[in-house]
Amino acid sequence: MKKDMGVIATNNREINLYYNAETNKGMQTLAYVQSSKKKVLDVDLSKTKVTGTQWTELAKRLGKPIKELINTEHPDFINDYGKNHNLQSDEDWLKVLENNPKVVTQPILVQGDKAVQIDTPSEVMVFLEEEDQS
């Protein structure tokens, strides 16, 4: 059963991690974040439903269009929408995220008003070091 989340609330002493526990990258990123001294709110996208409003907010914090949160090369995306998809509006992309969060490109780390997408789990350490110095 999926549970719904409310509005994204963040503070500088807490890290929000949006990840997929069904991927190695997601689980490794979670391990790095949990090794920090900060409080962690982990959101497993394979179990927790993130709303369109929250996806929009995450994209804004990242400074990216919503469609850049989606891996259009993911087998599930290609299976559902094809290689030559006709998705154009933000609403179309939000429906993809809401209905199939597995296609999210990579884990998203949010702390305070900062957000980053994690390409490699070790990037978490760089992010945390920057935070400790500020």
Short mmCIF file of N, CA and C in Angstrom, two decimals:
data_model
loop_
_atom_site.label_atom_id
_atom_site.label_comp_id
_atom_site.label_asym_id
_atom_site.label_seq_id
_atom_site.Cartn_x
_atom_site.Cartn_y
_atom_site.Cartn_z
N MET A 1 0.84 -1.19 0.00
CA MET A 1 0.00 0.00 0.00
C MET A 1 0.88 1.25 0.00
N LYS A 2 0.56 2.18 -0.88
CA LYS A 2 1.33 3.42 -0.96
C LYS A 2 0.73 4.44 -0.02
N LYS A 3 1.62 5.23 0.59
CA LYS A 3 1.12 6.29 1.45
C LYS A 3 1.38 7.64 0.78
N ASP A 4 0.52 8.59 0.99
CA ASP A 4 0.67 9.92 0.41
C ASP A 4 1.50 10.79 1.32
N MET A 5 2.25 11.70 0.72
CA MET A 5 3.06 12.64 1.48
C MET A 5 2.39 14.01 1.45
N GLY A 6 2.69 14.81 2.46
CA GLY A 6 2.20 16.18 2.49
C GLY A 6 3.15 17.08 1.75
N VAL A 7 3.11 18.36 2.03
CA VAL A 7 3.99 19.33 1.41
C VAL A 7 5.41 19.11 1.91
N ILE A 8 6.38 19.37 1.04
CA ILE A 8 7.78 19.16 1.41
C ILE A 8 8.20 20.20 2.44
N ALA A 9 8.56 19.73 3.62
CA ALA A 9 9.05 20.62 4.68
C ALA A 9 10.52 20.28 4.90
N THR A 10 11.36 21.29 4.89
CA THR A 10 12.78 21.02 5.08
C THR A 10 13.37 22.00 6.07
N ASN A 11 14.48 21.59 6.66
CA ASN A 11 15.27 22.51 7.46
C ASN A 11 16.73 22.13 7.27
N ASN A 12 17.63 22.97 7.76
CA ASN A 12 19.05 22.76 7.51
C ASN A 12 19.66 21.61 8.31
N ARG A 13 18.97 21.14 9.34
CA ARG A 13 19.51 20.04 10.13
C ARG A 13 18.96 18.69 9.68
N GLU A 14 18.12 18.71 8.66
CA GLU A 14 17.49 17.48 8.20
C GLU A 14 17.72 17.31 6.70
N ILE A 15 17.94 16.09 6.28
CA ILE A 15 18.12 15.78 4.87
C ILE A 15 16.91 14.98 4.40
N ASN A 16 16.32 15.40 3.30
CA ASN A 16 15.26 14.62 2.66
C ASN A 16 15.91 13.92 1.47
N LEU A 17 15.73 12.62 1.38
CA LEU A 17 16.27 11.86 0.26
C LEU A 17 15.13 11.17 -0.46
N TYR A 18 14.99 11.47 -1.75
CA TYR A 18 14.00 10.82 -2.61
C TYR A 18 14.78 9.81 -3.45
N TYR A 19 14.49 8.52 -3.27
CA TYR A 19 15.27 7.48 -3.92
C TYR A 19 14.39 6.27 -4.17
N ASN A 20 14.91 5.33 -4.96
CA ASN A 20 14.20 4.09 -5.23
C ASN A 20 14.99 2.96 -4.57
N ALA A 21 14.40 2.32 -3.57
CA ALA A 21 15.07 1.24 -2.84
C ALA A 21 15.29 0.00 -3.70
N GLU A 22 14.68 -0.02 -4.88
CA GLU A 22 14.85 -1.18 -5.77
C GLU A 22 16.09 -1.04 -6.66
N THR A 23 16.86 0.06 -6.48
CA THR A 23 18.07 0.25 -7.27
C THR A 23 19.29 0.27 -6.36
N ASN A 24 20.42 -0.19 -6.90
CA ASN A 24 21.67 -0.15 -6.14
C ASN A 24 22.05 1.29 -5.81
N LYS A 25 21.91 2.18 -6.79
CA LYS A 25 22.28 3.57 -6.58
C LYS A 25 21.45 4.18 -5.45
N GLY A 26 20.17 3.87 -5.42
CA GLY A 26 19.30 4.39 -4.38
C GLY A 26 19.71 3.90 -3.00
N MET A 27 19.98 2.60 -2.89
CA MET A 27 20.34 2.04 -1.59
C MET A 27 21.72 2.52 -1.12
N GLN A 28 22.67 2.64 -2.05
CA GLN A 28 24.00 3.14 -1.68
C GLN A 28 23.92 4.60 -1.24
N THR A 29 23.11 5.38 -1.95
CA THR A 29 22.95 6.79 -1.58
C THR A 29 22.34 6.89 -0.19
N LEU A 30 21.33 6.07 0.09
CA LEU A 30 20.70 6.06 1.41
C LEU A 30 21.73 5.74 2.49
N ALA A 31 22.60 4.77 2.24
CA ALA A 31 23.62 4.39 3.22
C ALA A 31 24.56 5.57 3.51
N TYR A 32 24.98 6.28 2.48
CA TYR A 32 25.84 7.45 2.67
C TYR A 32 25.13 8.51 3.52
N VAL A 33 23.88 8.79 3.17
CA VAL A 33 23.13 9.83 3.90
C VAL A 33 22.95 9.43 5.36
N GLN A 34 22.63 8.16 5.59
CA GLN A 34 22.41 7.70 6.97
C GLN A 34 23.69 7.71 7.80
N SER A 35 24.85 7.71 7.14
CA SER A 35 26.11 7.75 7.88
C SER A 35 26.44 9.17 8.36
N SER A 36 25.67 10.16 7.90
CA SER A 36 25.91 11.54 8.34
C SER A 36 25.32 11.74 9.74
N LYS A 37 25.65 12.85 10.33
CA LYS A 37 25.14 13.15 11.67
C LYS A 37 23.78 13.84 11.61
N LYS A 38 23.30 14.09 10.41
CA LYS A 38 22.04 14.81 10.23
C LYS A 38 20.85 13.85 10.33
N LYS A 39 19.72 14.40 10.69
CA LYS A 39 18.47 13.63 10.69
C LYS A 39 18.07 13.39 9.24
N VAL A 40 17.63 12.18 8.94
CA VAL A 40 17.30 11.82 7.56
C VAL A 40 15.83 11.45 7.44
N LEU A 41 15.16 12.07 6.48
CA LEU A 41 13.81 11.66 6.10
C LEU A 41 13.96 11.02 4.73
N ASP A 42 13.89 9.68 4.69
CA ASP A 42 14.06 9.01 3.41
C ASP A 42 12.71 8.67 2.82
N VAL A 43 12.56 8.98 1.53
CA VAL A 43 11.32 8.75 0.81
C VAL A 43 11.61 7.73 -0.29
N ASP A 44 11.19 6.49 -0.04
CA ASP A 44 11.38 5.42 -1.02
C ASP A 44 10.28 5.53 -2.07
N LEU A 45 10.68 5.92 -3.28
CA LEU A 45 9.71 6.15 -4.34
C LEU A 45 8.99 4.88 -4.77
N SER A 46 9.53 3.72 -4.41
CA SER A 46 8.85 2.48 -4.77
C SER A 46 7.70 2.18 -3.81
N LYS A 47 7.65 2.93 -2.67
CA LYS A 47 6.59 2.69 -1.68
C LYS A 47 5.75 3.92 -1.36
N THR A 48 6.31 5.10 -1.55
CA THR A 48 5.63 6.33 -1.16
C THR A 48 5.23 7.13 -2.39
N LYS A 49 3.98 7.54 -2.44
CA LYS A 49 3.50 8.34 -3.56
C LYS A 49 3.84 9.81 -3.33
N VAL A 50 4.57 10.39 -4.27
CA VAL A 50 4.91 11.81 -4.23
C VAL A 50 3.94 12.51 -5.17
N THR A 51 3.36 13.60 -4.72
CA THR A 51 2.33 14.29 -5.51
C THR A 51 2.95 15.13 -6.63
N GLY A 52 2.12 15.51 -7.58
CA GLY A 52 2.56 16.38 -8.66
C GLY A 52 3.10 17.70 -8.14
N THR A 53 2.46 18.24 -7.11
CA THR A 53 2.93 19.49 -6.51
C THR A 53 4.34 19.31 -5.95
N GLN A 54 4.58 18.18 -5.29
CA GLN A 54 5.91 17.92 -4.73
C GLN A 54 6.95 17.73 -5.82
N TRP A 55 6.61 17.01 -6.90
CA TRP A 55 7.55 16.85 -8.01
C TRP A 55 7.89 18.21 -8.62
N THR A 56 6.86 19.06 -8.74
CA THR A 56 7.08 20.40 -9.30
C THR A 56 8.04 21.18 -8.40
N GLU A 57 7.82 21.10 -7.09
CA GLU A 57 8.68 21.79 -6.14
C GLU A 57 10.12 21.26 -6.21
N LEU A 58 10.28 19.94 -6.31
CA LEU A 58 11.62 19.36 -6.41
C LEU A 58 12.32 19.85 -7.68
N ALA A 59 11.60 19.86 -8.79
CA ALA A 59 12.20 20.32 -10.05
C ALA A 59 12.63 21.79 -9.93
N LYS A 60 11.79 22.62 -9.31
CA LYS A 60 12.14 24.03 -9.12
C LYS A 60 13.39 24.18 -8.27
N ARG A 61 13.46 23.42 -7.17
CA ARG A 61 14.64 23.49 -6.30
C ARG A 61 15.90 23.07 -7.03
N LEU A 62 15.75 22.12 -7.96
CA LEU A 62 16.89 21.65 -8.74
C LEU A 62 17.21 22.59 -9.90
N GLY A 63 16.27 23.49 -10.20
CA GLY A 63 16.46 24.40 -11.32
C GLY A 63 16.37 23.70 -12.67
N LYS A 64 15.49 22.69 -12.74
CA LYS A 64 15.35 21.89 -13.96
C LYS A 64 13.89 21.77 -14.35
N PRO A 65 13.64 21.58 -15.64
CA PRO A 65 12.26 21.25 -16.04
C PRO A 65 11.91 19.85 -15.53
N ILE A 66 10.63 19.61 -15.29
CA ILE A 66 10.17 18.33 -14.75
C ILE A 66 10.64 17.15 -15.58
N LYS A 67 10.63 17.31 -16.91
CA LYS A 67 11.01 16.17 -17.77
C LYS A 67 12.45 15.72 -17.55
N GLU A 68 13.31 16.60 -17.02
CA GLU A 68 14.70 16.19 -16.77
C GLU A 68 14.86 15.32 -15.52
N LEU A 69 13.78 15.12 -14.79
CA LEU A 69 13.81 14.20 -13.65
C LEU A 69 13.59 12.75 -14.12
N ILE A 70 13.22 12.60 -15.39
CA ILE A 70 12.80 11.30 -15.91
C ILE A 70 13.85 10.72 -16.85
N ASN A 71 14.17 9.45 -16.64
CA ASN A 71 15.09 8.73 -17.51
C ASN A 71 14.27 8.13 -18.65
N THR A 72 14.31 8.79 -19.81
CA THR A 72 13.51 8.32 -20.95
C THR A 72 14.11 7.08 -21.60
N GLU A 73 15.30 6.65 -21.12
CA GLU A 73 15.91 5.42 -21.61
C GLU A 73 15.56 4.23 -20.70
N HIS A 74 14.87 4.50 -19.58
CA HIS A 74 14.50 3.43 -18.65
C HIS A 74 13.55 2.46 -19.36
N PRO A 75 13.78 1.14 -19.20
CA PRO A 75 12.92 0.15 -19.87
C PRO A 75 11.42 0.36 -19.59
N ASP A 76 11.06 0.72 -18.35
CA ASP A 76 9.65 0.94 -18.03
C ASP A 76 9.09 2.12 -18.80
N PHE A 77 9.89 3.19 -18.96
CA PHE A 77 9.43 4.35 -19.71
C PHE A 77 9.21 3.97 -21.17
N ILE A 78 10.20 3.30 -21.76
CA ILE A 78 10.10 2.91 -23.17
C ILE A 78 8.92 1.97 -23.37
N ASN A 79 8.72 1.05 -22.43
CA ASN A 79 7.61 0.11 -22.51
C ASN A 79 6.26 0.83 -22.50
N ASP A 80 6.13 1.85 -21.63
CA ASP A 80 4.85 2.56 -21.48
C ASP A 80 4.63 3.65 -22.53
N TYR A 81 5.71 4.34 -22.93
CA TYR A 81 5.54 5.52 -23.78
C TYR A 81 6.26 5.44 -25.12
N GLY A 82 7.12 4.44 -25.30
CA GLY A 82 7.85 4.27 -26.55
C GLY A 82 9.07 5.18 -26.65
N LYS A 83 9.94 4.85 -27.61
CA LYS A 83 11.14 5.66 -27.81
C LYS A 83 10.77 7.03 -28.39
N ASN A 84 9.72 7.07 -29.18
CA ASN A 84 9.30 8.32 -29.82
C ASN A 84 8.01 8.83 -29.15
N HIS A 85 8.11 9.07 -27.86
CA HIS A 85 6.95 9.52 -27.09
C HIS A 85 6.49 10.90 -27.55
N ASN A 86 5.26 11.23 -27.20
CA ASN A 86 4.69 12.52 -27.59
C ASN A 86 4.32 13.33 -26.34
N LEU A 87 5.17 13.24 -25.30
CA LEU A 87 4.91 13.96 -24.06
C LEU A 87 5.48 15.36 -24.19
N GLN A 88 4.64 16.38 -23.94
CA GLN A 88 5.13 17.73 -24.13
C GLN A 88 4.91 18.62 -22.91
N SER A 89 3.75 18.54 -22.31
CA SER A 89 3.44 19.47 -21.22
C SER A 89 3.98 18.96 -19.89
N ASP A 90 4.15 19.88 -18.94
CA ASP A 90 4.56 19.49 -17.59
C ASP A 90 3.56 18.51 -17.00
N GLU A 91 2.29 18.68 -17.32
CA GLU A 91 1.26 17.78 -16.79
C GLU A 91 1.50 16.35 -17.28
N ASP A 92 1.89 16.21 -18.55
CA ASP A 92 2.20 14.87 -19.09
C ASP A 92 3.35 14.24 -18.32
N TRP A 93 4.41 15.02 -18.09
CA TRP A 93 5.58 14.50 -17.40
C TRP A 93 5.25 14.18 -15.94
N LEU A 94 4.42 15.00 -15.32
CA LEU A 94 4.02 14.73 -13.92
C LEU A 94 3.26 13.42 -13.82
N LYS A 95 2.39 13.15 -14.80
CA LYS A 95 1.64 11.88 -14.80
C LYS A 95 2.60 10.70 -14.87
N VAL A 96 3.67 10.84 -15.66
CA VAL A 96 4.68 9.78 -15.74
C VAL A 96 5.28 9.54 -14.36
N LEU A 97 5.70 10.62 -13.68
CA LEU A 97 6.31 10.50 -12.36
C LEU A 97 5.35 9.92 -11.33
N GLU A 98 4.10 10.37 -11.37
CA GLU A 98 3.12 9.90 -10.39
C GLU A 98 2.77 8.43 -10.61
N ASN A 99 2.71 8.01 -11.87
CA ASN A 99 2.29 6.64 -12.18
C ASN A 99 3.44 5.64 -12.22
N ASN A 100 4.66 6.12 -12.44
CA ASN A 100 5.78 5.20 -12.55
C ASN A 100 7.06 5.86 -12.02
N PRO A 101 7.17 6.03 -10.70
CA PRO A 101 8.33 6.72 -10.12
C PRO A 101 9.66 5.99 -10.34
N LYS A 102 9.62 4.74 -10.82
CA LYS A 102 10.87 4.02 -11.10
C LYS A 102 11.70 4.72 -12.17
N VAL A 103 11.07 5.55 -12.98
CA VAL A 103 11.78 6.18 -14.09
C VAL A 103 12.51 7.46 -13.68
N VAL A 104 12.50 7.79 -12.39
CA VAL A 104 13.26 8.96 -11.91
C VAL A 104 14.74 8.71 -12.20
N THR A 105 15.41 9.72 -12.75
CA THR A 105 16.78 9.53 -13.21
C THR A 105 17.74 9.12 -12.12
N GLN A 106 17.69 9.77 -10.96
CA GLN A 106 18.61 9.45 -9.88
C GLN A 106 18.07 9.97 -8.56
N PRO A 107 18.66 9.53 -7.45
CA PRO A 107 18.19 10.03 -6.15
C PRO A 107 18.29 11.55 -6.06
N ILE A 108 17.38 12.15 -5.31
CA ILE A 108 17.37 13.60 -5.11
C ILE A 108 17.55 13.87 -3.62
N LEU A 109 18.51 14.71 -3.31
CA LEU A 109 18.84 15.06 -1.94
C LEU A 109 18.40 16.50 -1.71
N VAL A 110 17.63 16.74 -0.64
CA VAL A 110 17.16 18.09 -0.33
C VAL A 110 17.55 18.41 1.10
N GLN A 111 18.15 19.58 1.26
CA GLN A 111 18.46 20.07 2.60
C GLN A 111 18.24 21.57 2.61
N GLY A 112 17.36 22.02 3.50
CA GLY A 112 17.02 23.44 3.50
C GLY A 112 16.46 23.82 2.15
N ASP A 113 17.02 24.87 1.54
CA ASP A 113 16.52 25.27 0.22
C ASP A 113 17.40 24.75 -0.91
N LYS A 114 18.37 23.86 -0.58
CA LYS A 114 19.24 23.29 -1.59
C LYS A 114 18.76 21.91 -1.99
N ALA A 115 18.93 21.60 -3.27
CA ALA A 115 18.59 20.26 -3.77
C ALA A 115 19.61 19.86 -4.82
N VAL A 116 19.99 18.59 -4.82
CA VAL A 116 20.91 18.06 -5.84
C VAL A 116 20.45 16.67 -6.25
N GLN A 117 20.73 16.36 -7.52
CA GLN A 117 20.53 15.00 -7.99
C GLN A 117 21.85 14.28 -7.83
N ILE A 118 21.80 13.05 -7.37
CA ILE A 118 23.00 12.27 -7.07
C ILE A 118 23.30 11.31 -8.23
N ASP A 119 24.42 11.58 -8.93
CA ASP A 119 24.83 10.68 -10.02
C ASP A 119 25.54 9.45 -9.47
N THR A 120 26.46 9.68 -8.52
CA THR A 120 27.15 8.57 -7.88
C THR A 120 26.99 8.75 -6.37
N PRO A 121 26.72 7.68 -5.65
CA PRO A 121 26.46 7.80 -4.21
C PRO A 121 27.52 8.58 -3.43
N SER A 122 28.79 8.50 -3.86
CA SER A 122 29.84 9.19 -3.12
C SER A 122 29.68 10.72 -3.18
N GLU A 123 28.89 11.23 -4.13
CA GLU A 123 28.62 12.67 -4.19
C GLU A 123 27.95 13.17 -2.92
N VAL A 124 27.27 12.30 -2.22
CA VAL A 124 26.61 12.67 -0.97
C VAL A 124 27.65 13.22 0.01
N MET A 125 28.82 12.58 0.05
CA MET A 125 29.86 13.01 0.98
C MET A 125 30.31 14.44 0.67
N VAL A 126 30.46 14.76 -0.61
CA VAL A 126 30.85 16.12 -1.01
C VAL A 126 29.78 17.11 -0.57
N PHE A 127 28.52 16.77 -0.79
CA PHE A 127 27.41 17.63 -0.39
C PHE A 127 27.43 17.86 1.12
N LEU A 128 27.62 16.79 1.87
CA LEU A 128 27.62 16.90 3.34
C LEU A 128 28.81 17.71 3.83
N GLU A 129 29.97 17.54 3.21
CA GLU A 129 31.16 18.32 3.61
C GLU A 129 30.95 19.80 3.36
N GLU A 130 30.33 20.14 2.20
CA GLU A 130 30.03 21.54 1.90
C GLU A 130 29.10 22.12 2.96
N GLU A 131 28.12 21.33 3.36
CA GLU A 131 27.15 21.79 4.36
C GLU A 131 27.82 22.03 5.71
N ASP A 132 28.73 21.14 6.08
CA ASP A 132 29.41 21.28 7.37
C ASP A 132 30.30 22.51 7.42
N GLN A 133 30.79 22.95 6.26
CA GLN A 133 31.68 24.10 6.21
C GLN A 133 30.93 25.41 6.15
N SER A 134 29.65 25.38 5.81
CA SER A 134 28.90 26.64 5.68
C SER A 134 28.24 27.05 6.97
#
